[in-house]
Structure formats: structure tokens, C-alpha cells
DNA sequence: CAGCAGGGGGCGT
DNA sequence: CGCCCCCTGCTGG
């Protein structure tokens, strides 16, 4: 190094290796810090990947201090989520031709880069965009070019191997791993895929642009244009999102007409509706009627009323409840009711100004409401153990040998710190916590200058340092 | 090991 | 509901 020679060390297989490792980590649920829930299925994934591949998630995570949020994608299908996750992790995913439009629309809802970006000529030969920095808006010229290409741009490869199966080749090597231990049904995309994962893997290694194999007739297929159609039969709206994280429960009411304020406050939930197509698709009333969580009055930072909290609970239950019967997993309606009865007042009582600023005075839109529940990081360790049981029943956690309590009923907290995002269910805990901010140490040791924020700590201190004196005093 | 901080049960008002 | 108390986990020296 001393001779000044500059060596360029190149990792030839960096991209493929990187993607493979990422997918492996996902498969092993290693370092996962966010869980997507859809139709009763859970997908432990990484914020980094989601943020990288989706401005939607990036903005969400930026504004949500949750350590391990659980995001319920309400208006998406589990297979769509699986495909999008596979796409984000591997850069490719297999999708049945008939499901292409649906997948694209889902990608647009989540602003998945490469899929959600409207077709436009790529500025240059691209590599995997999914792992590029996620900064920039969709209008950003530096944003990744769309992966879906028109036939003119696909290098004229009509009728290749993927097409014969009527599959859009988006299959990835790592798309094969189970998306979740709670996965109850394998993706149809893979079931229909004749290629083995290894073959797919090899294919990906051979070409980073397997998406280019999108067949011309696939794109010319009528359904492929539904992403530009505002009134597709398939109900596609802004996904109801429930983020379970630290204790906090919020209802975020989004008004598509107030995108600016939403942007200003950093919450990009409304961006889903910023797209006119999607927005219109959701304003046909079907979504609202279906979800029934629309709050009739404008959002106010006030505790939720009974009916509102009921709607909140319902929304969460409904969001978490999938075909596999997540109601049972959640412990039954009664328990859930109790759980969310305990969160009354969380709808607007939060002091998270950054979340609230852009929401005040806005007319609520049910399809744009996001319910944000915070789940403390510590509990995220309980969470996998809890949900590790059968998602279809309550056995998984009610009788779990570790004695884990029901997360929804035991970790919903009511008191929040004005200095940080801390929440607790008891005022005492909050008082103790507040002392950490104020520096108040009301408990002074009578034998030394030691002071403590908690009496118990002082007692411990005395028992360890001044036990003799304390015994003498007690004896006198 | 000591201190800090959080969770939660128990009890009285 | 507030307070007391105990227990527990984490962290830094």
C-alpha cells in the first residue's frame, strides 16, 4: 500500500451472492426486523430490503420508530405479497400470466421499484435495481427504470421457454424458500413453475434481467393494462396496514387530497393513492364498504370512542384474519375485544407529532387508514414464539411451554412518554421511566450519596452496601 | 457486580 | 386508579 498502487478488488459474483445470502437470511428469518401479514400469513423480512425496493416501505419505516413492526397488508393477496417479496429479494419472480396484472397493481400499491414504475425506456442497461439506494421519488429520473419492458425493448426474444408455460419469468432462485413458517399454502407461481429452484437459480446467474423475458403478448394482454385502468374488476386499493410495534396504537387517516401534508410529515401512506389510477379504483365505494373502518368524522387527536375502537379492533382482526382463520390464532373475538378495549384512547392520544401533524383536519378515508400499533422490541422476541404455534388455533400460544402470554392482551400499553416513544400499561412504569428523562432520583441512600430513581433499586443498593447499618437501624 | 430500567402483581382508596 | 413492591434483563466498569 505504501507504493501508492491502487488495486481494484472486484467481487465477480457479488450481486448473485448478495441476493442469495439475503434470501437465505430471509429463509432462516435471520435478522428479520419486520413482519408482513397478509391473509393470515406472516412473512418475516428485512426493513432494509423493503426500504431498498419500495419507497413506500422506506417512508413508513422512516416515520415509524418501531423496532419490529408488523405490517398487515389488507388489500393484497398473500400470493401477491409472496411474489413481491420474492421479487424484492431475488430480483425476479415467477408469476402466472393471468396474475400479472394483479401483481403489477400490488407492486404499484407498494411502490415496488422496477415493477411499479410506469413503462418507460430504460436510460441504460440496468442491473439489479432492487438493491440500489431507495432514495428519490418515483419522478426521480435517477430512479430505477422499469423492469417490465415493452417488446421492442426486450431484445426481440419472442416465444422463449418461459412463455410456453404462460409464465412471466420473474422466478428467482431464492424465491423457493418458504416465505414463512406460518406459510400455509405454497405460491401458485411456484407450483406452476416447471423449473426447479436450482434451475431458476442458475438462470438468474446467467442473466440478471430475466424479467426481460416478459413476453410481448403478456404485456399486450388486456389484463396487463389494468394497471392503467382505474376501474378494474379486482378490488385494488390502498392496502390497509396495521403496524404492530411498541404499544402505540394509532389510526392514520389519509386524505388523498392532502398528499402534500402527508409528504411533509413524512408519512407516505397516502402515496398509494397519489396515483390517480389507484385512487380512483378505491373511491368506487366498494373498498370502504368492505372495510367499514372509515371514521365518519375528521381525525382528532382524541381517544377513540367505543365504536371507533371497535372498528379499530375489527380492522386489526380482519386484517390479521385470513383464510386460515387468524381469529382463532388471535385468541378469539373476546380476547381480541379485550385487547383492543385496552387500547382505547390510542387512536389519537399519541404525542407523535410527526405522525399527527399531517393528519389533523383531514377527512378520513377508510381505504387509506393505517392502523399503527407499536410492539416493543422485547416483545418481538416473544412474538415469534407465540406465533410459532399453529396459526389456525390458539394452541400455539395458549399452551406454549414457555408460558408466553398473549401478546395482544398483555403488551398493549396505555401510557406514553412525552419525551420518547416509550409506552407502558401502568402509570407507575411511566413515572419510573420519566425519571430517566428528568434525572429525578427521589430515593436517597441514608448512608451514602447514592440516589436512585426507583425505590427498589435503592433497597438493593442498601442491601448490598449498607446491610449492616440497615440491620442496626432496624434492630434499634 | 452494581446500577439502571422495565414489567407486572398486589393492595388500598 | 395510584402506589408499593418485587422480579428480571441489560449494561458498563
XYZ file of C-alpha atoms in Angstrom, chain A residues 75-241:
167
model
C -55.982 -5.336 0.405
C -53.350 -7.553 -1.023
C -53.384 -11.226 -1.618
C -50.891 -13.389 0.068
C -49.643 -14.729 -3.206
C -49.068 -11.200 -4.372
C -47.122 -10.411 -1.270
C -45.093 -13.556 -1.659
C -44.326 -12.766 -5.230
C -43.371 -9.224 -4.456
C -41.148 -10.341 -1.639
C -39.510 -12.863 -3.859
C -39.076 -10.188 -6.416
C -37.553 -7.797 -3.968
C -35.179 -10.334 -2.554
C -34.115 -12.033 -5.722
C -34.920 -9.504 -8.346
C -37.020 -11.993 -10.164
C -40.196 -13.870 -9.546
C -42.410 -16.169 -11.474
C -45.919 -15.078 -11.999
C -48.687 -16.674 -13.927
C -49.669 -14.693 -16.901
C -53.168 -14.284 -15.653
C -51.884 -12.923 -12.404
C -49.540 -10.422 -13.904
C -51.908 -7.508 -13.774
C -52.796 -8.268 -10.228
C -49.191 -8.461 -9.251
C -48.344 -5.258 -11.012
C -51.127 -3.463 -9.288
C -49.988 -4.772 -5.970
C -46.496 -3.623 -6.795
C -47.805 -0.207 -7.568
C -49.620 -0.056 -4.311
C -46.412 -0.772 -2.519
C -44.407 1.269 -4.970
C -42.093 -1.586 -5.638
C -39.272 -0.351 -7.725
C -38.944 -1.841 -11.101
C -42.478 -3.126 -11.121
C -44.413 -0.092 -10.073
C -42.590 2.347 -12.236
C -44.535 3.033 -15.394
C -43.124 1.685 -18.566
C -40.531 3.932 -19.984
C -37.390 3.360 -21.905
C -34.590 2.492 -19.590
C -31.882 5.097 -19.748
C -29.245 2.479 -19.928
C -28.569 -1.138 -19.453
C -29.562 -1.804 -15.921
C -28.502 -4.314 -13.434
C -30.453 -5.212 -10.377
C -32.151 -2.095 -9.315
C -33.722 -3.633 -6.332
C -30.702 -3.205 -4.239
C -29.913 0.255 -5.261
C -30.409 3.038 -2.777
C -34.052 3.688 -2.310
C -33.792 7.412 -2.214
C -35.684 9.537 -4.570
C -39.239 9.727 -5.664
C -40.910 7.959 -8.475
C -40.425 11.028 -10.531
C -36.790 10.989 -9.792
C -35.041 10.495 -13.090
C -32.406 8.556 -11.276
C -34.893 6.044 -10.040
C -34.537 2.609 -11.453
C -36.031 2.111 -14.835
C -38.922 -0.257 -15.059
C -38.113 -3.846 -15.269
C -41.079 -4.549 -17.370
C -40.145 -3.687 -20.859
C -42.011 -3.398 -23.999
C -41.486 -5.911 -26.644
C -39.354 -3.517 -28.582
C -37.006 -3.290 -25.694
C -36.882 -6.895 -24.790
C -34.395 -7.589 -27.458
C -36.938 -9.415 -29.543
C -36.998 -12.745 -27.868
C -40.415 -13.945 -28.812
C -41.687 -17.231 -27.580
C -38.911 -18.302 -25.340
C -39.017 -21.058 -22.799
C -40.920 -19.251 -20.189
C -43.670 -18.233 -22.405
C -44.807 -21.667 -23.230
C -45.891 -22.016 -19.687
C -47.664 -18.752 -19.802
C -45.498 -17.509 -17.046
C -43.928 -14.206 -16.722
C -40.467 -15.118 -15.789
C -39.896 -13.490 -12.585
C -38.940 -16.595 -10.793
C -35.979 -16.412 -8.634
C -33.573 -18.874 -7.226
C -34.370 -17.860 -3.769
C -38.000 -17.471 -4.383
C -38.390 -21.061 -3.491
C -37.731 -20.795 0.214
C -40.767 -20.791 2.268
C -41.867 -17.343 2.904
C -42.793 -18.047 6.432
C -43.003 -20.837 8.879
C -46.647 -19.990 9.039
C -46.989 -20.280 5.396
C -49.978 -22.405 4.760
C -50.019 -22.625 1.039
C -47.265 -22.544 -1.430
C -47.361 -19.955 -4.063
C -49.202 -20.871 -7.137
C -46.467 -19.275 -9.064
C -44.061 -21.872 -7.966
C -46.454 -24.652 -8.254
C -46.901 -23.765 -11.829
C -43.292 -23.313 -12.381
C -41.748 -26.266 -14.026
C -38.305 -25.079 -13.281
C -36.702 -26.198 -10.158
C -35.310 -23.616 -7.839
C -31.844 -24.597 -8.754
C -32.600 -24.221 -12.368
C -34.109 -20.911 -11.678
C -31.095 -20.011 -9.699
C -28.826 -20.934 -12.497
C -30.965 -18.952 -14.813
C -30.671 -15.930 -12.687
C -26.991 -16.251 -12.517
C -26.923 -16.411 -16.197
C -28.940 -13.292 -16.610
C -29.763 -10.549 -14.268
C -32.533 -9.443 -16.489
C -34.690 -12.443 -16.587
C -37.575 -10.073 -16.290
C -36.764 -9.114 -19.764
C -38.294 -12.352 -20.767
C -41.633 -10.823 -20.282
C -43.411 -11.921 -23.315
C -44.777 -9.397 -25.704
C -48.157 -10.991 -25.668
C -48.027 -10.949 -21.969
C -47.733 -7.264 -21.942
C -50.215 -6.861 -24.699
C -52.618 -8.963 -22.777
C -55.605 -6.922 -21.785
C -55.127 -7.575 -18.131
C -51.682 -6.217 -18.285
C -53.136 -2.870 -18.978
C -55.324 -2.932 -15.989
C -52.672 -1.161 -14.115
C -53.664 1.763 -16.132
C -57.280 1.052 -15.691
C -58.896 2.787 -12.849
C -61.824 0.510 -12.520
C -60.509 -2.937 -12.677
C -62.848 -5.609 -11.524
C -60.333 -6.714 -8.998
C -60.631 -4.559 -5.977
C -57.272 -2.990 -5.556
C -56.996 -0.206 -3.131
C -54.521 1.155 -0.755
C -53.533 -1.683 1.450
C -54.775 -1.403 4.930
C -51.746 -1.544 7.018
